[in-house]
Amino acid sequence: MNLEPGLPVDLLALPLETEPAPADMVEQGAPVAGAAALAEIAEVEVGVWEMTAGVATDIEADEVFVVLTGRATIEYLDPALPTAEVGPGSMVWLTEGMSTRWTVTETLRKVYVAG
């Protein structure tokens, strides 16, 4: 799906194609994840991402996101950063190369802006 200028999109109801998270990233549970890129503005992607309950690691891209629904703990594998508890309304800035561990306790859906 692509955004159309001037037309709203219900991000909470937007269907996403999901698949199991890559086995080499999953530490607990059997989370599934999916995303939909909605627009590209000046080489910056805007989209929606979702993951069900479980624990998985990731290497991040440059991204700012806002949680729409769900809850998670983001542990930064760089010990200089504190663990982040996120839920609806939380906004987080991730930088390229950050190593993270996501513990999703309620299916998490976020809108992201990534470069």
Short mmCIF file of C-alpha atoms in Angstrom, two decimals:
data_model
loop_
_atom_site.label_atom_id
_atom_site.label_comp_id
_atom_site.label_asym_id
_atom_site.label_seq_id
_atom_site.Cartn_x
_atom_site.Cartn_y
_atom_site.Cartn_z
CA MET A 1 0.00 0.00 0.00
CA ASN A 2 1.14 3.52 -0.69
CA LEU A 3 -0.03 6.69 0.98
CA GLU A 4 -1.97 9.02 -1.25
CA PRO A 5 -1.44 12.75 -0.65
CA GLY A 6 -4.29 14.12 1.42
CA LEU A 7 -5.94 10.74 2.15
CA PRO A 8 -5.83 9.27 5.67
CA VAL A 9 -4.79 5.68 6.43
CA ASP A 10 -5.99 3.82 9.53
CA LEU A 11 -2.64 2.50 10.81
CA LEU A 12 -4.34 0.43 13.51
CA ALA A 13 -6.46 -1.49 10.98
CA LEU A 14 -3.87 -1.70 8.19
CA PRO A 15 -3.34 -5.39 7.34
CA LEU A 16 0.29 -6.52 7.35
CA GLU A 17 1.79 -9.62 5.80
CA THR A 18 3.66 -11.39 8.58
CA GLU A 19 6.13 -14.24 8.78
CA PRO A 20 8.10 -15.90 11.58
CA ALA A 21 11.01 -13.81 12.81
CA PRO A 22 14.34 -15.21 11.54
CA ALA A 23 15.35 -18.17 13.74
CA ASP A 24 18.88 -16.79 14.28
CA MET A 25 17.36 -13.64 15.86
CA VAL A 26 14.75 -15.32 18.10
CA GLU A 27 15.77 -15.92 21.71
CA GLN A 28 12.38 -16.85 23.15
CA GLY A 29 8.92 -17.71 21.86
CA ALA A 30 7.89 -17.80 18.22
CA PRO A 31 7.30 -14.17 17.26
CA VAL A 32 6.00 -13.23 13.86
CA ALA A 33 6.68 -9.85 12.32
CA GLY A 34 5.61 -7.83 9.32
CA ALA A 35 5.96 -4.39 7.83
CA ALA A 36 4.46 -2.20 5.16
CA ALA A 37 6.38 0.66 3.59
CA LEU A 38 3.83 3.40 2.92
CA ALA A 39 5.80 6.27 1.43
CA GLU A 40 9.25 7.48 0.52
CA ILE A 41 9.93 11.16 0.99
CA ALA A 42 13.36 12.49 0.02
CA GLU A 43 14.88 8.98 0.36
CA VAL A 44 13.30 8.51 3.81
CA GLU A 45 10.90 5.58 4.22
CA VAL A 46 7.69 5.85 6.24
CA GLY A 47 5.91 2.67 7.24
CA VAL A 48 4.30 0.42 9.81
CA TRP A 49 5.97 -2.54 11.57
CA GLU A 50 4.53 -5.12 13.94
CA MET A 51 5.85 -8.02 16.05
CA THR A 52 3.97 -10.49 18.23
CA ALA A 53 5.08 -11.55 21.71
CA GLY A 54 8.55 -13.02 22.04
CA VAL A 55 12.20 -12.05 22.37
CA ALA A 56 14.35 -11.26 19.34
CA THR A 57 17.58 -9.41 18.62
CA ASP A 58 18.19 -6.93 15.81
CA ILE A 59 20.80 -4.65 14.29
CA GLU A 60 19.04 -1.34 13.76
CA ALA A 61 18.88 1.14 10.90
CA ASP A 62 18.59 4.91 11.37
CA GLU A 63 14.99 5.22 12.51
CA VAL A 64 12.55 7.19 14.60
CA PHE A 65 9.37 5.38 15.57
CA VAL A 66 6.18 5.93 17.56
CA VAL A 67 4.43 2.99 19.20
CA LEU A 68 0.78 2.77 18.22
CA THR A 69 -0.22 -0.32 20.23
CA GLY A 70 1.40 -2.96 22.42
CA ARG A 71 4.25 -3.06 24.89
CA ALA A 72 7.92 -4.02 24.78
CA THR A 73 11.24 -3.63 26.49
CA ILE A 74 14.18 -2.65 24.29
CA GLU A 75 17.52 -3.63 25.73
CA TYR A 76 20.48 -1.94 24.09
CA LEU A 77 23.41 -4.32 23.93
CA ASP A 78 25.70 -1.29 24.35
CA PRO A 79 25.90 -1.13 28.16
CA ALA A 80 26.12 2.69 28.08
CA LEU A 81 22.42 2.96 27.18
CA PRO A 82 19.55 2.25 29.58
CA THR A 83 16.82 -0.29 28.85
CA ALA A 84 13.70 1.33 27.35
CA GLU A 85 10.11 0.42 28.25
CA VAL A 86 7.80 1.40 25.37
CA GLY A 87 4.04 1.47 24.88
CA PRO A 88 1.40 3.49 23.04
CA GLY A 89 2.67 7.01 22.44
CA SER A 90 6.35 6.22 23.08
CA MET A 91 8.77 7.71 20.55
CA VAL A 92 12.29 6.31 20.16
CA TRP A 93 15.28 7.22 18.01
CA LEU A 94 17.53 4.34 16.93
CA THR A 95 20.79 4.78 15.05
CA GLU A 96 22.30 2.55 12.40
CA GLY A 97 24.27 -0.33 13.85
CA MET A 98 22.71 -0.38 17.32
CA SER A 99 22.40 -3.92 18.66
CA THR A 100 19.09 -4.44 20.42
CA ARG A 101 17.07 -7.15 22.15
CA TRP A 102 13.29 -6.68 21.89
CA THR A 103 11.11 -8.35 24.54
CA VAL A 104 7.59 -7.88 23.23
CA THR A 105 4.93 -8.65 25.84
CA GLU A 106 1.90 -7.40 23.85
CA THR A 107 1.89 -7.35 20.04
CA LEU A 108 3.74 -4.15 19.19
CA ARG A 109 2.77 -1.98 16.23
CA LYS A 110 4.76 1.14 15.41
CA VAL A 111 4.91 3.74 12.69
CA TYR A 112 8.49 4.37 11.62
CA VAL A 113 10.51 6.89 9.66
CA ALA A 114 13.82 5.41 8.48
CA GLY A 115 16.67 6.67 6.38
#
